[in-house]
Short mmCIF file of C-alpha atoms and ligand atoms in Angstrom, two decimals:
data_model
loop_
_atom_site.label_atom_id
_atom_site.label_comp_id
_atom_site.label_asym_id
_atom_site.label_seq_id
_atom_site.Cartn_x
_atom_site.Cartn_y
_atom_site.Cartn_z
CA UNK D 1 18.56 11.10 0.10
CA UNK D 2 16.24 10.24 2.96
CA UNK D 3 13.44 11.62 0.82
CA UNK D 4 13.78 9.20 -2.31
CA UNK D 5 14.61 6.36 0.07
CA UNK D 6 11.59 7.13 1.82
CA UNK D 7 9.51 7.64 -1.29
CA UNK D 8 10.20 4.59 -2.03
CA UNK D 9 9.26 2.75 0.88
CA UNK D 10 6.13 4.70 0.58
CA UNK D 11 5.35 2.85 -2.48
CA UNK D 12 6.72 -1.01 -1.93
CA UNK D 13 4.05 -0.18 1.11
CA UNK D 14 1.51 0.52 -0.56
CA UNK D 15 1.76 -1.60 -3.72
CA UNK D 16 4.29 -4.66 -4.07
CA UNK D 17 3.81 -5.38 -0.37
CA UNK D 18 -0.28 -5.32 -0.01
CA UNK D 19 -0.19 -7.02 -3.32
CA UNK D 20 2.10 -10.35 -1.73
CA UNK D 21 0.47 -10.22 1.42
CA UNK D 22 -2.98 -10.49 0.21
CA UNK D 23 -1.66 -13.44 -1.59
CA UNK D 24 -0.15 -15.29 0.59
CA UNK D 25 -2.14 -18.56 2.55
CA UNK D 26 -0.02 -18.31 5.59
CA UNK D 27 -1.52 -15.31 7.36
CA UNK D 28 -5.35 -17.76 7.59
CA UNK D 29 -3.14 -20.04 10.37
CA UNK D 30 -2.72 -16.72 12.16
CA UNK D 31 -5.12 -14.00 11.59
CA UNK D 32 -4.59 -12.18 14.31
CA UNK D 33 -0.96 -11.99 14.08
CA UNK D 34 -1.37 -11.21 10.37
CA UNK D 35 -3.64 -8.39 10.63
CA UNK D 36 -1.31 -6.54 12.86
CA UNK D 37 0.98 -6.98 10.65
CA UNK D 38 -1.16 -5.39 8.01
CA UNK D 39 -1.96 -2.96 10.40
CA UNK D 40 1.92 -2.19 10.62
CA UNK D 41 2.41 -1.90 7.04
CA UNK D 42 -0.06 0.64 6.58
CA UNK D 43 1.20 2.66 9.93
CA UNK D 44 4.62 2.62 7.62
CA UNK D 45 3.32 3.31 4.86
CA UNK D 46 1.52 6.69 5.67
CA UNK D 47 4.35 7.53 8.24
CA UNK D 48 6.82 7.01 5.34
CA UNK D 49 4.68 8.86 3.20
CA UNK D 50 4.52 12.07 5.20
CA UNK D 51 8.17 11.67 6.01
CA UNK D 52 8.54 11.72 2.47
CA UNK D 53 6.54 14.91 2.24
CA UNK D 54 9.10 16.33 4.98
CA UNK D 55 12.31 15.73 3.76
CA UNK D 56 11.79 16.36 -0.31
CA UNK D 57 11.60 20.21 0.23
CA UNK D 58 14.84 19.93 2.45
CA UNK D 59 16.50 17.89 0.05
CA UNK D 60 15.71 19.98 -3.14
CA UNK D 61 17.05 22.69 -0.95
CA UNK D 62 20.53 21.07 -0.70
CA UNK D 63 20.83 20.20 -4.16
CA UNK D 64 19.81 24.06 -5.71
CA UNK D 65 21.70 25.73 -3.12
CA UNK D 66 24.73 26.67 -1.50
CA UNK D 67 25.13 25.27 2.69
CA UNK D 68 25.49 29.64 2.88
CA UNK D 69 22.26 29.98 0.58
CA UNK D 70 20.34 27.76 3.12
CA UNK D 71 19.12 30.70 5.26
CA UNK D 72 16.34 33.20 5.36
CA UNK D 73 13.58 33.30 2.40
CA UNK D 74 14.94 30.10 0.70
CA UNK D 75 14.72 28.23 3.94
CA UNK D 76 11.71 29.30 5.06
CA UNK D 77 9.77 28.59 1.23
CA UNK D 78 11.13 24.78 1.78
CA UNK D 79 10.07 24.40 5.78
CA UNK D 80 6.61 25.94 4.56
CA UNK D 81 6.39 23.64 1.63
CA UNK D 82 7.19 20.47 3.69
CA UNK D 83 4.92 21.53 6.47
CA UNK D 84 1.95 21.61 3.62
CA UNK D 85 2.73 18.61 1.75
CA UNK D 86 2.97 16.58 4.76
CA UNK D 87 -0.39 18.33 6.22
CA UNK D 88 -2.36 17.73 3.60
CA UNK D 89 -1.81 13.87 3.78
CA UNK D 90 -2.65 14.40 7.77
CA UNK D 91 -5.24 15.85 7.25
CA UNK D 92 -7.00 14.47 4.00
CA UNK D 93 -6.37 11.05 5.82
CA UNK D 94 -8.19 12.49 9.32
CA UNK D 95 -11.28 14.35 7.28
CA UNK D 96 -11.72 10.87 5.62
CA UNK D 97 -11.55 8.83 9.16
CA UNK D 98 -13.89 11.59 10.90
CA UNK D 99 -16.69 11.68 8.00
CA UNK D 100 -16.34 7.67 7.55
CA UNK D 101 -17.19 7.74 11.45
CA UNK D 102 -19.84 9.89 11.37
CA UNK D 103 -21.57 8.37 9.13
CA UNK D 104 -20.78 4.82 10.01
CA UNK D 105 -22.53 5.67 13.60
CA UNK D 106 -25.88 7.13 12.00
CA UNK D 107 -25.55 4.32 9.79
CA UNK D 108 -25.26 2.05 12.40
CA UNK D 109 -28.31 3.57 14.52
CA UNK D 110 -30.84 3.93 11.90
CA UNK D 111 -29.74 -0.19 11.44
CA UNK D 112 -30.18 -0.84 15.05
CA UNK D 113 -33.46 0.95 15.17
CA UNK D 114 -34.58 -1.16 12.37
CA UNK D 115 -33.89 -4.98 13.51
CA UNK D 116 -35.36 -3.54 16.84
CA UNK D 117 -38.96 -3.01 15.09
CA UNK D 118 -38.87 -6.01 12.53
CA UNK D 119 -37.34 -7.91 15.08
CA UNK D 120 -39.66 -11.10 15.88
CA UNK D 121 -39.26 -10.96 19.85
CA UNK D 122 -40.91 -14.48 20.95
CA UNK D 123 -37.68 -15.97 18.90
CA UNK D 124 -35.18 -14.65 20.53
CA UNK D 125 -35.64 -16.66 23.72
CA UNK D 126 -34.72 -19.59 21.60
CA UNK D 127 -31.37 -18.87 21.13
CA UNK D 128 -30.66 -18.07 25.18
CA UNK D 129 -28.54 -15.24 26.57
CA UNK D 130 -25.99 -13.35 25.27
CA UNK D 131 -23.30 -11.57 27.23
CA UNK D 132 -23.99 -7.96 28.79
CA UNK D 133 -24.27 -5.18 26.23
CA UNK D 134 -25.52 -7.92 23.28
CA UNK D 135 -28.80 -8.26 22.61
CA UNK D 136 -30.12 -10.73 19.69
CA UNK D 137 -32.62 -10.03 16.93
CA UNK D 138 -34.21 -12.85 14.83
CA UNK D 139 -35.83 -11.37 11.79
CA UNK D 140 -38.30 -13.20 9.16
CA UNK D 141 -35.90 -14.56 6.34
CA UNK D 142 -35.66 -17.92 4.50
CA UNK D 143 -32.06 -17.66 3.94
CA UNK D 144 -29.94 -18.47 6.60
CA UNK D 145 -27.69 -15.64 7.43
CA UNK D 146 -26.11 -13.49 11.12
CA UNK D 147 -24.58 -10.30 11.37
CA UNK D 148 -23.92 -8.06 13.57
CA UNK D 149 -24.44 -4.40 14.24
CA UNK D 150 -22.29 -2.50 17.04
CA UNK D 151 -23.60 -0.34 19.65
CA UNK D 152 -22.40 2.81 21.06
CA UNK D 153 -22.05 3.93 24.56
CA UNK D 154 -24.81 3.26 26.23
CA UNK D 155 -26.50 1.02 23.57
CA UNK D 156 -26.28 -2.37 23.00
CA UNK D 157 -25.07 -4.41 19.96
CA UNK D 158 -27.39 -6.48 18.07
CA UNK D 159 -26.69 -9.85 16.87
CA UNK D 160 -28.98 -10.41 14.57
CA UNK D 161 -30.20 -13.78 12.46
CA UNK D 162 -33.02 -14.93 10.57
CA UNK D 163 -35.42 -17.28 11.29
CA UNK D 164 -33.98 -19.59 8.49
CA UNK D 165 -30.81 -19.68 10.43
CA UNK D 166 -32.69 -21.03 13.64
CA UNK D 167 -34.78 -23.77 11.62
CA UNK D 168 -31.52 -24.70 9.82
CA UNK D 169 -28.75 -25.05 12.20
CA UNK D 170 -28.01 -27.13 15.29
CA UNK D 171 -27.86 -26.18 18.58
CA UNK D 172 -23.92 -25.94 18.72
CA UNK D 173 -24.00 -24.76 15.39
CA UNK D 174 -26.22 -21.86 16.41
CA UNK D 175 -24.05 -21.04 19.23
CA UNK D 176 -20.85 -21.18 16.99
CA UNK D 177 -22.67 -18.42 15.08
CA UNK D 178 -23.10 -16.58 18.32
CA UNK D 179 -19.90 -16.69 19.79
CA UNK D 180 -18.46 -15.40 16.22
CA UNK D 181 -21.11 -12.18 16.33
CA UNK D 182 -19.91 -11.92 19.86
CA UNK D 183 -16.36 -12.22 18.80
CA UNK D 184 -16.84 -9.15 16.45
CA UNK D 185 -18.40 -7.01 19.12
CA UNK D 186 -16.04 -7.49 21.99
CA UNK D 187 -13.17 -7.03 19.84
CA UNK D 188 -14.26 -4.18 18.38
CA UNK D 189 -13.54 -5.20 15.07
CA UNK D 190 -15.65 -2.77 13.02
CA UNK D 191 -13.55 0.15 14.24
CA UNK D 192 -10.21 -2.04 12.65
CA UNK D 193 -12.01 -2.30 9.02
CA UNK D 194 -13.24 1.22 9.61
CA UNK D 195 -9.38 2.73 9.93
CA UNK D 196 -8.38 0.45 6.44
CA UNK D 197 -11.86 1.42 4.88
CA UNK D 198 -10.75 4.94 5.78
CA UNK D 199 -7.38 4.48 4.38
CA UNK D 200 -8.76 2.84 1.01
CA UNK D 201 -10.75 5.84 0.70
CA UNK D 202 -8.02 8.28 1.37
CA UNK D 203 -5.71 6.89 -1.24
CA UNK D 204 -6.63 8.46 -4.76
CA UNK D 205 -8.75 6.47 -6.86
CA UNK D 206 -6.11 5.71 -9.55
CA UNK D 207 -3.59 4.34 -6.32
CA UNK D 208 -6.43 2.92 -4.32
CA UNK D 209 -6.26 -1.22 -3.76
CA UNK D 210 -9.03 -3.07 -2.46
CA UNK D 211 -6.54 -5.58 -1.23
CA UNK D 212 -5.40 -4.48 1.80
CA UNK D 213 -9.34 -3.37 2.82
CA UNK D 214 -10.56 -6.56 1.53
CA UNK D 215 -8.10 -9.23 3.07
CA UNK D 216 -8.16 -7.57 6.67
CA UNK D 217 -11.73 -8.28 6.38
CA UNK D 218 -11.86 -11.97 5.25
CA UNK D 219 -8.93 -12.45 8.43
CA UNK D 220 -11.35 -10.76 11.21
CA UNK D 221 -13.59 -12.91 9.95
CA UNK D 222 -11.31 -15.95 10.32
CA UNK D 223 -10.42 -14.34 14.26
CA UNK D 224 -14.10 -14.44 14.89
CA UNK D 225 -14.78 -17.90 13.21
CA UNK D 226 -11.48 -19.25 15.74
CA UNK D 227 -13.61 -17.95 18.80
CA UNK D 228 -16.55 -20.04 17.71
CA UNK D 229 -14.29 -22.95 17.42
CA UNK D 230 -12.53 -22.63 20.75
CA UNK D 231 -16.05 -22.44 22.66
CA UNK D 232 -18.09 -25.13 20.55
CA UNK D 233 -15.47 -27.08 18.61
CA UNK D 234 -14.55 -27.04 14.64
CA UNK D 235 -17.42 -29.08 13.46
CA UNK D 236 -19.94 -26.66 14.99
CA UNK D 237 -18.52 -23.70 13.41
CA UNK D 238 -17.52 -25.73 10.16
CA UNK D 239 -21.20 -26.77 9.79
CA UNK D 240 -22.63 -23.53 10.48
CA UNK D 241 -20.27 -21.88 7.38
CA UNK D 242 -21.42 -24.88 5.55
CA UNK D 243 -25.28 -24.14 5.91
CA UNK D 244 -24.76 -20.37 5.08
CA UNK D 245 -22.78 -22.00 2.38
CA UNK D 246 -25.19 -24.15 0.58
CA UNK D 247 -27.72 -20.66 0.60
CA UNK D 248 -26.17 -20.45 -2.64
CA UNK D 249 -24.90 -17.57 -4.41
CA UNK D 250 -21.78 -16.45 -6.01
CA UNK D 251 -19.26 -13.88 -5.89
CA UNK D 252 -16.45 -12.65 -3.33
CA UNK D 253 -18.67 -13.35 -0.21
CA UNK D 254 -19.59 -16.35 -1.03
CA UNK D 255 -16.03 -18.24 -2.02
CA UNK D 256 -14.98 -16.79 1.11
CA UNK D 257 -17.60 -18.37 3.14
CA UNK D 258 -15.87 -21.34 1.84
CA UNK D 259 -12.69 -20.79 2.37
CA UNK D 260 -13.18 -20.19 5.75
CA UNK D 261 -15.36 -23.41 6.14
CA UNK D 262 -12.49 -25.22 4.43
CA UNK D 263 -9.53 -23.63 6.57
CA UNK D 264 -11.61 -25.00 9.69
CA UNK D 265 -12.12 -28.73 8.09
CA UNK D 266 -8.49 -28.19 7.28
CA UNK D 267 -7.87 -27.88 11.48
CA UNK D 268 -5.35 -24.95 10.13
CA UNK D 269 -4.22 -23.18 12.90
CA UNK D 270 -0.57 -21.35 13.04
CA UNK D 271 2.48 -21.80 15.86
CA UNK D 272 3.52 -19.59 18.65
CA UNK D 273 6.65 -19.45 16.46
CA UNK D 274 5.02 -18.36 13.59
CA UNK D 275 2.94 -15.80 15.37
CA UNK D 276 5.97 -14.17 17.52
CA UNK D 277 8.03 -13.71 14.37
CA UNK D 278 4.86 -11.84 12.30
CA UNK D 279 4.94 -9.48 15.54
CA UNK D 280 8.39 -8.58 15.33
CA UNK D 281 8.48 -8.41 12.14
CA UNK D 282 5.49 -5.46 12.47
CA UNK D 283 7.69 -3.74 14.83
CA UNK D 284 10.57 -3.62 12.60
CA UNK D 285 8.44 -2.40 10.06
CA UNK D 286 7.61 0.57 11.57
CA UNK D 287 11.17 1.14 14.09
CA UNK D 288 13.61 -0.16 11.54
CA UNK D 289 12.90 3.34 9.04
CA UNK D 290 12.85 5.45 11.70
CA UNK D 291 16.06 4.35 12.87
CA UNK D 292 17.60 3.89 9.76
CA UNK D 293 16.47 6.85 7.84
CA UNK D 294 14.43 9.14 9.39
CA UNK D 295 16.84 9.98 12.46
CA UNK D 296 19.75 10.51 10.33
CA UNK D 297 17.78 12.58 8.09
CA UNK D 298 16.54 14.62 10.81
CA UNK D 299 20.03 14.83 12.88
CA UNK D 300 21.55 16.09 9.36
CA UNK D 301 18.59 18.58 9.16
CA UNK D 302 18.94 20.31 12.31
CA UNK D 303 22.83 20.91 11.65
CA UNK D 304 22.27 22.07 8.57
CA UNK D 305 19.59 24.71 10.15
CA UNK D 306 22.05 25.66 12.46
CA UNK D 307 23.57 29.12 11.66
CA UNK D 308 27.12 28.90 10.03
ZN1 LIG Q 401 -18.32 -12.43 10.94
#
């Protein structure tokens, strides 16, 4: 039984649930509440998935045989077959993390190598110091745009913007836009769109939802915007969304450069309530199952290994 029930939970995780959640508006007046709780329903999700993988051997054991019959060869087929069900979702999920990493990081260097030669270096005084381990890179561009690329131990991050942004933005405006690079960096946040970029790639393609991947991304963008607004105010940071804004364009990117810019005109900003009650309900997620279902299940499974 604690194989279909966890089946099941498997899927409402990774289907009806992503699906809601992606939906919803309340997670933008608490994005960093909301993406642990993202990050909670993926945990479940794979950890009921492998349980899954566990316990359906076991179980189709149980309903074939006789409690006398569940000994020797029979026994041993079902323990092997659960051990390589649930390893191969282990370890498909770790190759995909490791080679996503890998290549991320020489990614990531050939990048930093770049804005380091086109970088125009008598512009970045203009924009004054960053913290330790940052260093800033203005490149020639008419569009105003910033980014950031993370560094590595024993290598700085770059923040890097074009000239366009310089010319076009204000001085607290400019500094919003720093503080939300900075944000990124010292929060690591690449390496938490890295683990659902892993698990997006993981998933087969006919299961595979950009949701999750793509709404994480839009709210650590929303935790770095609330970082510019808590060291240079809302209309600093609104203004700067507004210029990258008006750079024109369409598509995901850009509606969600004005969402954000909205949310902030909007002053949204979430409870203590609100947030307390998204973390516990991330920690049920992921204790709730195991007390419910996968202890008994595993209590039942030892007695029944037990010689009669
Ligand atoms: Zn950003």
């Amino acid at each position: 039984m604690a194989s279909v029930w966890l089946t099941g939970l498997a899927l409402v995780l990774a289907g009806p649930v992503p699906a809601l959640l992606a939906r919803a508006r309340w997670p933008r007046a608490v994005p960093r509440a909301a993406i642990v709780l993202w990050q909670a329903v993926a945990a479940a999700a794979v950890l009921a998935a492998v349980g899954s993988a566990l316990a359906a051997p076991e179980a189709l054991l149980r309903v074939l045989t006789h409690p006398r019959e569940r000994t020797g060869f029979p026994l041993l087929i079902a323990v092997g077959v659960a051990a390589v069900l649930a390893g191969l979702i282990v370890v498909r999920l770790f190759g995909v993390l490791v080679l996503l990493a890998v290549r991320t990081r020489m990614r990531r260097a050939r990048h930093r190598d770049m804005v380091d030669l086109l970088a125009r270096a008598e512009q970045n005084d203009a924009v004054g110091s960053l913290r330790a381990g940052t260093v800033l890179r203005v490149l020639d561009g008419a569009v105003p745009f910033a980014y950031c690329v993370p560094g590595r131990v024993g290598r700085e991050g770059r923040v890097v913007v074009t000239g366009a942004t310089l010319d076009t933005l204000g001085p607290d405006e400019l500094s919003a836009v720093i503080a939300h690079e900075q944000a990124h960096l010292d929060a690591r946040h690449d390496l938490v769109r890295e683990g659902f970029t892993a698990l997006h790639k993981a998933f087969p393609v006919v299961a595979r939802s950009r949701e999750a991947r793509d709404a994480v991304a839009l709210l650590l963008e929303m935790l770095a915007d609330d970082a510019g607004r808590r060291r240079h105010g809302d209309d600093a940071m609104a203004g700067a969304l507004d210029a990258f804004a008006s750079r024109g364009g369409e598509g995901t990117e850009h509606d969600d450069v004005l969402l954000r810019r909205d949310r902030i005109r909007a002053h949204v900003q979430g409870g203590r309530a609100l947030s307390v009650g998204i973390y516990l309900a991330a920690v049920a997620l992921v204790v709730v199952p195991t007390i419910t279902i996968v202890i008994p299940w595993l209590t039942d499974a030892l007695q029944g290994l037990r010689p009669l």
